[in-house]
Amino acid sequence: MHGSDAPKLDMDRMVDSVLAGDRVALGRAITLIESAKPEDRARAQSMLDRLNPRTGNAIRVGISGVPGAGKSTLIDQLGLNLIAKGHKVAVLAVDPTSTRSGGSILGDKTRMGRLATEENAFIRPSPAGDSLGGVTKTTRETIALVEAAGYDLVLVETVGVGQSEIAVANMVDIFVVVALPGAGDELQGIKRGLLELADIIAVNKADGDNVHRAERAAADYRVALHILAAGHPDWQPVVLTVSARENLGLDALWAKIEERQAELKASGALAKRRSEQAVTWMRELFDQRLVASFKDSRRAARQWSELEAKVRDGQVTPAAAAEQLAKLLGRHEP
Ligand SMILES: Nc1nc2c(ncn2[C@@H]2O[C@H](COP(=O)(O)OP(=O)(O)OP(=O)(O)O)[C@@H](O)[C@H]2O)c(=O)[nH]1
Ligand SMILES: [Mg+2]
């Protein structure tokens, strides 16, 4: 065997093992796509290209909600229920704050402790210390990998307090917002922007003394959504009450998810949504690449930091600075 064949054979083996559902290979493949080294990026891209025909077969569900709403507990229980029905469940996270807050969304493994030990579950925390753009890229590519590995349900957890929920909404088929019980019109701190992304709102912790409050919160959400959804005939969000801890209402939640997915598929909306997502994704990647290669140019980098300082001091307006930088794009120099 020639030495130069080794990387190719290595890649063949990795692709075959991922397709065979080998968890170790899947873990290695994800590590490869998380890598920022240029040589790894080329290998990652060729791996993704080869796996591409075997992707797209999962139901992709985003799970968002304020901190403490019970997202992880819900994913743990729902995941177990679905594994019992014969599904293979992958759980990913989009959490660009994981280093700042000192713990990843899934770092607290106890909340998914039961699912984590299941043969047919694959849990991958958000890569630490990356920007939202970086985490988004990794998560999208990881969705493709787990689909190629035979997982038929992908759950993506994210906290609904920043931009990450929009990033997640742009990579899933169905977006679920986990809400807390509690009456009152402030709707427990959930931003309108988050509600507008929701296909399903699951008011969680509908157990013990909370049952009544959860029902009232659900009624409040129905009213709020009814108003928000006016003028959007394609958007018909539903509200359910569940208890992740007591495993109540989760079958109904799953039935809704499956029903929605089936409707989307039958009407062609799913294919449309996914191709729109692909185009948006291409644009985002291009923007990222453009900015990165621009900053790689020494002259541009120098100008960039000088102008940034001037904008900070108020010497130059942001618009004028952007205009000056854009002019550099027309010139070709290292
Ligand atoms: N009573 C009750 N408590 C619950 C339920 N689901 C979750 N909890 C509790 O709520 C707390 C937060 O649960 P998590 O699942 O970690 O919530 P999360 O939304 O994933 O939180 P972050 O990842 O920190 O944003 C924990 O103490 C859970 O035990 C439920 O259905 N009923
Ligand atoms: Mg969590």
mmCIF file of C-alpha atoms and ligand atoms in Angstrom:
data_model
loop_
_atom_site.group_PDB
_atom_site.id
_atom_site.type_symbol
_atom_site.label_atom_id
_atom_site.label_comp_id
_atom_site.label_asym_id
_atom_site.label_seq_id
_atom_site.Cartn_x
_atom_site.Cartn_y
_atom_site.Cartn_z
ATOM 1 C CA MET A 1 0.000 0.000 0.000
ATOM 2 C CA HIS A 2 1.259 3.454 -0.836
ATOM 3 C CA GLY A 3 1.444 5.911 1.985
ATOM 4 C CA SER A 4 -0.651 8.378 0.040
ATOM 5 C CA ASP A 5 -3.566 5.916 -0.001
ATOM 6 C CA ALA A 6 -3.785 5.870 3.763
ATOM 7 C CA PRO A 7 -5.846 9.047 4.223
ATOM 8 C CA LYS A 8 -8.272 7.918 1.542
ATOM 9 C CA LEU A 9 -8.718 4.483 3.118
ATOM 10 C CA ASP A 10 -9.122 6.189 6.453
ATOM 11 C CA MET A 11 -11.879 8.355 5.008
ATOM 12 C CA ASP A 12 -13.551 5.338 3.334
ATOM 13 C CA ARG A 13 -13.592 3.552 6.655
ATOM 14 C CA MET A 14 -14.962 6.586 8.477
ATOM 15 C CA VAL A 15 -17.771 7.066 5.942
ATOM 16 C CA ASP A 16 -18.695 3.366 6.018
ATOM 17 C CA SER A 17 -18.645 3.266 9.799
ATOM 18 C CA VAL A 18 -20.837 6.346 10.127
ATOM 19 C CA LEU A 19 -23.308 4.820 7.647
ATOM 20 C CA ALA A 20 -23.269 1.604 9.675
ATOM 21 C CA GLY A 21 -24.272 3.600 12.746
ATOM 22 C CA ASP A 22 -20.974 3.169 14.577
ATOM 23 C CA ARG A 23 -21.122 5.637 17.480
ATOM 24 C CA VAL A 24 -17.380 5.934 17.913
ATOM 25 C CA ALA A 25 -16.952 6.774 14.229
ATOM 26 C CA LEU A 26 -19.838 9.238 14.475
ATOM 27 C CA GLY A 27 -18.160 10.949 17.420
ATOM 28 C CA ARG A 28 -14.897 11.158 15.478
ATOM 29 C CA ALA A 29 -16.682 12.503 12.419
ATOM 30 C CA ILE A 30 -18.265 15.271 14.479
ATOM 31 C CA THR A 31 -14.902 16.124 16.021
ATOM 32 C CA LEU A 32 -13.555 16.411 12.489
ATOM 33 C CA ILE A 33 -16.226 18.904 11.427
ATOM 34 C CA GLU A 34 -15.683 20.880 14.655
ATOM 35 C CA SER A 35 -12.008 21.253 13.848
ATOM 36 C CA ALA A 36 -10.807 24.621 12.569
ATOM 37 C CA LYS A 37 -7.593 23.256 10.991
ATOM 38 C CA PRO A 38 -7.571 23.875 7.233
ATOM 39 C CA GLU A 39 -6.583 20.254 6.401
ATOM 40 C CA ASP A 40 -9.425 18.969 8.584
ATOM 41 C CA ARG A 41 -11.872 21.308 6.922
ATOM 42 C CA ALA A 42 -11.085 19.857 3.532
ATOM 43 C CA ARG A 43 -11.515 16.293 4.833
ATOM 44 C CA ALA A 44 -14.710 17.240 6.641
ATOM 45 C CA GLN A 45 -16.123 18.702 3.450
ATOM 46 C CA SER A 46 -15.330 15.625 1.405
ATOM 47 C CA MET A 47 -16.872 13.406 4.097
ATOM 48 C CA LEU A 48 -20.040 15.524 4.143
ATOM 49 C CA ASP A 49 -20.255 15.404 0.356
ATOM 50 C CA ARG A 50 -20.075 11.633 0.413
ATOM 51 C CA LEU A 51 -22.647 11.284 3.166
ATOM 52 C CA ASN A 52 -24.999 13.830 1.645
ATOM 53 C CA PRO A 53 -27.144 11.336 -0.348
ATOM 54 C CA ARG A 54 -27.906 9.508 2.902
ATOM 55 C CA THR A 55 -29.096 12.549 4.840
ATOM 56 C CA GLY A 56 -32.462 14.255 5.222
ATOM 57 C CA ASN A 57 -34.466 11.341 6.607
ATOM 58 C CA ALA A 58 -35.004 12.496 10.169
ATOM 59 C CA ILE A 59 -37.662 14.623 11.766
ATOM 60 C CA ARG A 60 -35.752 17.701 12.916
ATOM 61 C CA VAL A 61 -37.203 19.362 15.976
ATOM 62 C CA GLY A 62 -35.965 22.496 17.748
ATOM 63 C CA ILE A 63 -36.629 22.781 21.479
ATOM 64 C CA SER A 64 -36.324 26.238 22.968
ATOM 65 C CA GLY A 65 -37.548 28.105 26.031
ATOM 66 C CA VAL A 66 -36.299 30.250 28.884
ATOM 67 C CA PRO A 67 -33.640 28.823 31.237
ATOM 68 C CA GLY A 68 -35.160 26.334 33.634
ATOM 69 C CA ALA A 69 -38.302 25.746 31.573
ATOM 70 C CA GLY A 70 -37.509 22.039 31.532
ATOM 71 C CA LYS A 71 -36.131 21.572 28.021
ATOM 72 C CA SER A 72 -33.522 18.999 29.014
ATOM 73 C CA THR A 73 -35.913 17.108 31.256
ATOM 74 C CA LEU A 74 -38.444 17.024 28.425
ATOM 75 C CA ILE A 75 -35.888 15.838 25.884
ATOM 76 C CA ASP A 76 -34.735 13.112 28.289
ATOM 77 C CA GLN A 77 -38.259 11.782 28.831
ATOM 78 C CA LEU A 78 -39.495 12.219 25.263
ATOM 79 C CA GLY A 79 -36.331 10.578 24.009
ATOM 80 C CA LEU A 80 -36.849 7.576 26.272
ATOM 81 C CA ASN A 81 -40.484 7.252 25.181
ATOM 82 C CA LEU A 82 -39.492 7.283 21.527
ATOM 83 C CA ILE A 83 -36.643 4.837 21.933
ATOM 84 C CA ALA A 84 -39.155 2.483 23.530
ATOM 85 C CA LYS A 85 -41.154 2.790 20.298
ATOM 86 C CA GLY A 86 -38.107 1.866 18.223
ATOM 87 C CA HIS A 87 -36.775 5.275 17.263
ATOM 88 C CA LYS A 88 -33.156 6.352 17.246
ATOM 89 C CA VAL A 89 -32.792 9.761 18.863
ATOM 90 C CA ALA A 90 -30.000 12.299 18.482
ATOM 91 C CA VAL A 91 -29.797 15.347 20.760
ATOM 92 C CA LEU A 92 -27.691 18.356 19.805
ATOM 93 C CA ALA A 93 -27.284 21.766 21.353
ATOM 94 C CA VAL A 94 -26.818 25.276 20.082
ATOM 95 C CA ASP A 95 -25.355 27.200 22.978
ATOM 96 C CA PRO A 96 -22.782 29.811 22.100
ATOM 97 C CA THR A 97 -22.770 31.009 25.706
ATOM 98 C CA SER A 98 -21.499 27.716 27.055
ATOM 99 C CA THR A 99 -18.059 29.029 27.997
ATOM 100 C CA ARG A 100 -19.255 32.335 29.318
ATOM 101 C CA SER A 101 -21.775 30.807 31.671
ATOM 102 C CA GLY A 102 -19.326 28.120 32.691
ATOM 103 C CA GLY A 103 -21.455 25.164 31.686
ATOM 104 C CA SER A 104 -22.800 23.809 28.456
ATOM 105 C CA ILE A 105 -26.494 23.337 27.901
ATOM 106 C CA LEU A 106 -25.935 19.622 28.100
ATOM 107 C CA GLY A 107 -22.916 19.767 30.333
ATOM 108 C CA ASP A 108 -25.314 19.212 33.141
ATOM 109 C CA LYS A 109 -25.712 15.613 32.086
ATOM 110 C CA THR A 110 -27.900 14.760 35.057
ATOM 111 C CA ARG A 111 -30.938 16.230 33.287
ATOM 112 C CA MET A 112 -30.474 13.763 30.455
ATOM 113 C CA GLY A 113 -28.890 11.101 32.537
ATOM 114 C CA ARG A 114 -31.270 8.350 31.554
ATOM 115 C CA LEU A 115 -31.187 9.100 27.842
ATOM 116 C CA ALA A 116 -27.393 9.358 27.889
ATOM 117 C CA THR A 117 -27.058 5.672 28.763
ATOM 118 C CA GLU A 118 -29.375 4.449 25.995
ATOM 119 C CA GLU A 119 -27.907 2.523 23.096
ATOM 120 C CA ASN A 120 -30.218 4.250 20.623
ATOM 121 C CA ALA A 121 -29.585 7.774 21.827
ATOM 122 C CA PHE A 122 -26.735 10.023 20.825
ATOM 123 C CA ILE A 123 -26.170 13.205 22.808
ATOM 124 C CA ARG A 124 -23.702 15.818 21.652
ATOM 125 C CA PRO A 125 -23.106 19.020 23.604
ATOM 126 C CA SER A 126 -22.477 22.314 21.891
ATOM 127 C CA PRO A 127 -18.812 22.864 21.016
ATOM 128 C CA ALA A 128 -17.448 25.184 23.677
ATOM 129 C CA GLY A 129 -16.092 28.662 23.107
ATOM 130 C CA ASP A 130 -17.335 29.192 19.609
ATOM 131 C CA SER A 131 -19.290 32.032 18.056
ATOM 132 C CA LEU A 132 -22.956 31.571 17.180
ATOM 133 C CA GLY A 133 -21.948 31.300 13.524
ATOM 134 C CA GLY A 134 -19.466 28.561 14.364
ATOM 135 C CA VAL A 135 -21.889 26.626 16.539
ATOM 136 C CA THR A 136 -24.594 26.945 13.901
ATOM 137 C CA LYS A 137 -22.333 25.562 11.197
ATOM 138 C CA THR A 138 -21.244 22.653 13.361
ATOM 139 C CA THR A 139 -24.791 21.841 14.405
ATOM 140 C CA ARG A 140 -26.126 21.863 10.851
ATOM 141 C CA GLU A 141 -23.378 19.561 9.722
ATOM 142 C CA THR A 142 -23.890 17.354 12.751
ATOM 143 C CA ILE A 143 -27.561 16.984 11.834
ATOM 144 C CA ALA A 144 -26.432 15.614 8.472
ATOM 145 C CA LEU A 145 -24.024 13.209 10.148
ATOM 146 C CA VAL A 146 -26.517 11.780 12.623
ATOM 147 C CA GLU A 147 -29.060 11.345 9.841
ATOM 148 C CA ALA A 148 -26.506 9.433 7.797
ATOM 149 C CA ALA A 149 -25.885 7.308 10.891
ATOM 150 C CA GLY A 150 -29.563 6.320 10.970
ATOM 151 C CA TYR A 151 -31.027 8.562 13.668
ATOM 152 C CA ASP A 152 -34.607 9.271 12.667
ATOM 153 C CA LEU A 153 -35.284 12.003 15.187
ATOM 154 C CA VAL A 154 -32.993 14.955 15.832
ATOM 155 C CA LEU A 155 -33.759 17.214 18.786
ATOM 156 C CA VAL A 156 -31.853 20.505 18.952
ATOM 157 C CA GLU A 157 -31.947 22.257 22.322
ATOM 158 C CA THR A 158 -31.306 25.967 22.660
ATOM 159 C CA VAL A 159 -32.020 28.633 25.244
ATOM 160 C CA GLY A 160 -34.544 31.179 24.073
ATOM 161 C CA VAL A 161 -32.776 34.295 25.230
ATOM 162 C CA GLY A 162 -30.618 35.397 22.318
ATOM 163 C CA GLN A 163 -30.179 34.883 18.622
ATOM 164 C CA SER A 164 -29.579 31.176 18.905
ATOM 165 C CA GLU A 165 -33.277 30.299 18.681
ATOM 166 C CA ILE A 166 -33.475 31.936 15.270
ATOM 167 C CA ALA A 167 -30.452 29.954 14.145
ATOM 168 C CA VAL A 168 -32.136 26.767 15.356
ATOM 169 C CA ALA A 169 -35.492 27.623 13.792
ATOM 170 C CA ASN A 170 -33.588 27.891 10.516
ATOM 171 C CA MET A 171 -32.291 24.342 10.737
ATOM 172 C CA VAL A 172 -35.323 22.371 11.923
ATOM 173 C CA ASP A 173 -38.690 21.270 10.536
ATOM 174 C CA ILE A 174 -40.685 21.936 13.689
ATOM 175 C CA PHE A 175 -39.979 24.394 16.458
ATOM 176 C CA VAL A 176 -41.227 23.689 19.981
ATOM 177 C CA VAL A 177 -41.179 26.321 22.712
ATOM 178 C CA VAL A 178 -41.213 24.972 26.249
ATOM 179 C CA ALA A 179 -43.015 27.470 28.472
ATOM 180 C CA LEU A 180 -43.547 27.763 32.193
ATOM 181 C CA PRO A 181 -46.902 27.836 33.921
ATOM 182 C CA GLY A 182 -47.948 31.080 35.477
ATOM 183 C CA ALA A 183 -50.840 33.356 34.915
ATOM 184 C CA GLY A 184 -50.607 36.970 33.929
ATOM 185 C CA ASP A 185 -50.163 38.697 30.678
ATOM 186 C CA GLU A 186 -46.381 38.977 30.832
ATOM 187 C CA LEU A 187 -46.305 35.354 29.675
ATOM 188 C CA GLN A 188 -43.392 34.406 31.854
ATOM 189 C CA GLY A 189 -40.738 36.448 30.165
ATOM 190 C CA ILE A 190 -41.089 34.781 26.791
ATOM 191 C CA LYS A 191 -40.335 37.271 24.097
ATOM 192 C CA ARG A 192 -42.746 37.810 21.290
ATOM 193 C CA GLY A 193 -39.971 36.964 18.826
ATOM 194 C CA LEU A 194 -39.629 33.511 20.346
ATOM 195 C CA LEU A 195 -43.381 32.903 20.237
ATOM 196 C CA GLU A 196 -43.459 33.851 16.570
ATOM 197 C CA LEU A 197 -41.089 31.009 15.787
ATOM 198 C CA ALA A 198 -43.227 28.404 17.543
ATOM 199 C CA ASP A 199 -45.105 25.621 15.826
ATOM 200 C CA ILE A 200 -45.954 24.090 19.179
ATOM 201 C CA ILE A 201 -45.935 25.574 22.658
ATOM 202 C CA ALA A 202 -45.625 23.049 25.440
ATOM 203 C CA VAL A 203 -46.485 24.548 28.818
ATOM 204 C CA ASN A 204 -44.384 22.341 31.071
ATOM 205 C CA LYS A 205 -44.548 21.451 34.774
ATOM 206 C CA ALA A 206 -48.279 20.805 34.579
ATOM 207 C CA ASP A 207 -48.115 18.600 37.656
ATOM 208 C CA GLY A 208 -48.902 18.774 41.371
ATOM 209 C CA ASP A 209 -50.106 22.202 42.427
ATOM 210 C CA ASN A 210 -49.211 23.624 39.042
ATOM 211 C CA VAL A 211 -51.861 21.897 36.944
ATOM 212 C CA HIS A 212 -54.342 24.718 37.211
ATOM 213 C CA ARG A 213 -51.784 27.441 36.568
ATOM 214 C CA ALA A 214 -50.451 25.539 33.574
ATOM 215 C CA GLU A 215 -53.949 25.326 32.083
ATOM 216 C CA ARG A 216 -54.426 29.046 32.586
ATOM 217 C CA ALA A 217 -51.061 29.802 31.026
ATOM 218 C CA ALA A 218 -51.986 27.617 28.066
ATOM 219 C CA ALA A 219 -55.222 29.571 27.655
ATOM 220 C CA ASP A 220 -53.246 32.845 27.790
ATOM 221 C CA TYR A 221 -50.850 31.568 25.137
ATOM 222 C CA ARG A 222 -53.735 30.523 22.901
ATOM 223 C CA VAL A 223 -55.123 34.046 23.073
ATOM 224 C CA ALA A 224 -51.722 35.629 22.450
ATOM 225 C CA LEU A 225 -51.002 33.343 19.515
ATOM 226 C CA HIS A 226 -54.422 33.879 18.059
ATOM 227 C CA ILE A 227 -53.645 37.591 17.888
ATOM 228 C CA LEU A 228 -50.092 37.084 16.636
ATOM 229 C CA ALA A 229 -51.180 34.602 13.988
ATOM 230 C CA ALA A 230 -53.825 36.862 12.496
ATOM 231 C CA GLY A 231 -52.843 37.563 8.926
ATOM 232 C CA HIS A 232 -50.569 34.487 8.746
ATOM 233 C CA PRO A 233 -52.847 31.788 7.321
ATOM 234 C CA ASP A 234 -49.956 29.312 7.047
ATOM 235 C CA TRP A 235 -49.057 29.583 10.679
ATOM 236 C CA GLN A 236 -51.266 27.612 13.059
ATOM 237 C CA PRO A 237 -49.369 27.124 16.290
ATOM 238 C CA VAL A 238 -50.824 24.797 18.909
ATOM 239 C CA VAL A 239 -50.556 24.937 22.687
ATOM 240 C CA LEU A 240 -50.362 21.867 24.935
ATOM 241 C CA THR A 241 -49.726 21.278 28.622
ATOM 242 C CA VAL A 242 -47.167 18.655 29.615
ATOM 243 C CA SER A 243 -45.193 17.440 32.575
ATOM 244 C CA ALA A 244 -41.754 16.307 31.551
ATOM 245 C CA ARG A 245 -41.055 15.115 35.069
ATOM 246 C CA GLU A 246 -44.218 13.022 35.346
ATOM 247 C CA ASN A 247 -44.210 11.984 31.677
ATOM 248 C CA LEU A 248 -47.651 13.494 31.115
ATOM 249 C CA GLY A 249 -48.788 14.855 27.767
ATOM 250 C CA LEU A 250 -45.624 13.843 25.983
ATOM 251 C CA ASP A 251 -47.413 11.303 23.797
ATOM 252 C CA ALA A 252 -49.793 14.048 22.707
ATOM 253 C CA LEU A 253 -46.825 16.316 22.048
ATOM 254 C CA TRP A 254 -45.170 13.663 19.911
ATOM 255 C CA ALA A 255 -48.420 12.970 18.064
ATOM 256 C CA LYS A 256 -48.613 16.681 17.231
ATOM 257 C CA ILE A 257 -45.024 16.734 16.002
ATOM 258 C CA GLU A 258 -45.602 13.707 13.776
ATOM 259 C CA GLU A 259 -48.873 15.124 12.517
ATOM 260 C CA ARG A 260 -47.246 18.447 11.651
ATOM 261 C CA GLN A 261 -44.358 16.737 9.919
ATOM 262 C CA ALA A 262 -46.757 14.578 7.899
ATOM 263 C CA GLU A 263 -48.781 17.642 6.858
ATOM 264 C CA LEU A 264 -45.645 19.520 5.872
ATOM 265 C CA LYS A 265 -44.470 16.568 3.837
ATOM 266 C CA ALA A 266 -47.782 15.997 2.093
ATOM 267 C CA SER A 267 -48.240 19.641 1.110
ATOM 268 C CA GLY A 268 -44.686 20.015 -0.148
ATOM 269 C CA ALA A 269 -44.034 22.651 2.505
ATOM 270 C CA LEU A 270 -41.310 20.567 4.099
ATOM 271 C CA ALA A 271 -39.287 20.295 0.918
ATOM 272 C CA LYS A 272 -39.783 24.006 0.353
ATOM 273 C CA ARG A 273 -38.775 24.874 3.886
ATOM 274 C CA ARG A 274 -35.651 22.748 3.686
ATOM 275 C CA SER A 275 -34.584 24.159 0.348
ATOM 276 C CA GLU A 276 -35.133 27.704 1.617
ATOM 277 C CA GLN A 277 -33.034 26.816 4.646
ATOM 278 C CA ALA A 278 -30.316 25.493 2.357
ATOM 279 C CA VAL A 279 -30.219 28.738 0.392
ATOM 280 C CA THR A 280 -30.174 30.859 3.568
ATOM 281 C CA TRP A 281 -27.396 28.632 4.786
ATOM 282 C CA MET A 282 -25.398 29.146 1.620
ATOM 283 C CA ARG A 283 -25.723 32.903 2.018
ATOM 284 C CA GLU A 284 -24.644 32.787 5.645
ATOM 285 C CA LEU A 285 -21.641 30.643 4.821
ATOM 286 C CA PHE A 286 -20.675 32.922 1.999
ATOM 287 C CA ASP A 287 -20.898 35.961 4.280
ATOM 288 C CA GLN A 288 -18.743 34.218 6.870
ATOM 289 C CA ARG A 289 -16.192 33.213 4.238
ATOM 290 C CA LEU A 290 -16.132 36.641 2.707
ATOM 291 C CA VAL A 291 -15.494 38.360 6.013
ATOM 292 C CA ALA A 292 -12.888 35.768 6.985
ATOM 293 C CA SER A 293 -10.941 36.028 3.739
ATOM 294 C CA PHE A 294 -11.214 39.807 3.799
ATOM 295 C CA LYS A 295 -9.726 39.895 7.280
ATOM 296 C CA ASP A 296 -6.995 37.523 6.095
ATOM 297 C CA SER A 297 -5.704 40.227 3.808
ATOM 298 C CA ARG A 298 -3.058 42.172 5.731
ATOM 299 C CA ARG A 299 -3.932 45.530 4.333
ATOM 300 C CA ALA A 300 -7.628 44.997 4.954
ATOM 301 C CA ALA A 301 -6.971 43.805 8.485
ATOM 302 C CA ARG A 302 -4.935 46.913 9.236
ATOM 303 C CA GLN A 303 -7.605 49.202 7.833
ATOM 304 C CA TRP A 304 -10.257 47.234 9.631
ATOM 305 C CA SER A 305 -8.744 47.755 13.054
ATOM 306 C CA GLU A 306 -7.847 51.389 12.375
ATOM 307 C CA LEU A 307 -11.390 52.126 11.264
ATOM 308 C CA GLU A 308 -12.834 50.217 14.176
ATOM 309 C CA ALA A 309 -10.858 52.438 16.544
ATOM 310 C CA LYS A 310 -12.017 55.562 14.725
ATOM 311 C CA VAL A 311 -15.639 54.457 14.837
ATOM 312 C CA ARG A 312 -15.268 53.733 18.520
ATOM 313 C CA ASP A 313 -13.922 57.272 19.119
ATOM 314 C CA GLY A 314 -16.625 58.813 17.006
ATOM 315 C CA GLN A 315 -14.146 60.168 14.426
ATOM 316 C CA VAL A 316 -15.737 58.241 11.574
ATOM 317 C CA THR A 317 -19.332 57.149 11.168
ATOM 318 C CA PRO A 318 -20.047 53.408 10.913
ATOM 319 C CA ALA A 319 -21.459 53.898 7.430
ATOM 320 C CA ALA A 320 -18.395 55.759 6.172
ATOM 321 C CA ALA A 321 -16.090 53.131 7.669
ATOM 322 C CA ALA A 322 -18.018 50.287 6.071
ATOM 323 C CA GLU A 323 -17.902 52.114 2.761
ATOM 324 C CA GLN A 324 -14.124 52.523 2.955
ATOM 325 C CA LEU A 325 -13.687 48.838 3.787
ATOM 326 C CA ALA A 326 -15.971 47.792 0.957
ATOM 327 C CA LYS A 327 -13.789 49.729 -1.483
ATOM 328 C CA LEU A 328 -10.879 47.463 -0.583
ATOM 329 C CA LEU A 329 -12.846 44.483 -1.875
ATOM 330 C CA GLY A 330 -12.376 45.574 -5.447
ATOM 331 C CA ARG A 331 -8.584 45.351 -5.186
ATOM 332 C CA HIS A 332 -6.650 42.149 -5.291
ATOM 333 C CA GLU A 333 -3.641 42.018 -3.104
ATOM 334 C CA PRO A 334 -2.412 39.770 -0.337
HETATM 335 N N1 LIG B 1 -42.377 20.025 38.635
HETATM 336 C C1 LIG B 1 -41.690 19.880 37.505
HETATM 337 N N2 LIG B 1 -40.399 20.253 37.449
HETATM 338 C C2 LIG B 1 -39.748 20.087 36.288
HETATM 339 C C3 LIG B 1 -40.372 19.550 35.141
HETATM 340 N N3 LIG B 1 -39.474 19.548 34.127
HETATM 341 C C4 LIG B 1 -38.320 20.048 34.621
HETATM 342 N N4 LIG B 1 -38.485 20.375 35.927
HETATM 343 C C5 LIG B 1 -37.457 20.941 36.806
HETATM 344 O O1 LIG B 1 -37.093 22.233 36.337
HETATM 345 C C6 LIG B 1 -35.704 22.465 36.515
HETATM 346 C C7 LIG B 1 -35.050 22.825 35.207
HETATM 347 O O2 LIG B 1 -35.104 21.718 34.306
HETATM 348 P P1 LIG B 1 -34.168 21.567 33.043
HETATM 349 O O3 LIG B 1 -34.680 20.404 32.288
HETATM 350 O O4 LIG B 1 -32.756 21.585 33.413
HETATM 351 O O5 LIG B 1 -34.520 22.922 32.290
HETATM 352 P P2 LIG B 1 -33.828 23.526 30.985
HETATM 353 O O6 LIG B 1 -34.901 24.275 30.294
HETATM 354 O O7 LIG B 1 -33.127 22.475 30.226
HETATM 355 O O8 LIG B 1 -32.788 24.519 31.619
HETATM 356 P P3 LIG B 1 -31.498 25.195 30.925
HETATM 357 O O9 LIG B 1 -30.828 24.155 30.101
HETATM 358 O O10 LIG B 1 -30.673 25.623 32.078
HETATM 359 O O11 LIG B 1 -31.997 26.350 30.127
HETATM 360 C C8 LIG B 1 -35.156 21.184 37.128
HETATM 361 O O12 LIG B 1 -35.088 21.339 38.522
HETATM 362 C C9 LIG B 1 -36.181 20.148 36.763
HETATM 363 O O13 LIG B 1 -36.217 19.066 37.677
HETATM 364 C C10 LIG B 1 -41.746 19.151 35.242
HETATM 365 O O14 LIG B 1 -42.379 18.661 34.302
HETATM 366 N N5 LIG B 1 -42.347 19.345 36.441
HETATM 367 MG MG MG B 2 -31.117 22.300 29.559
#
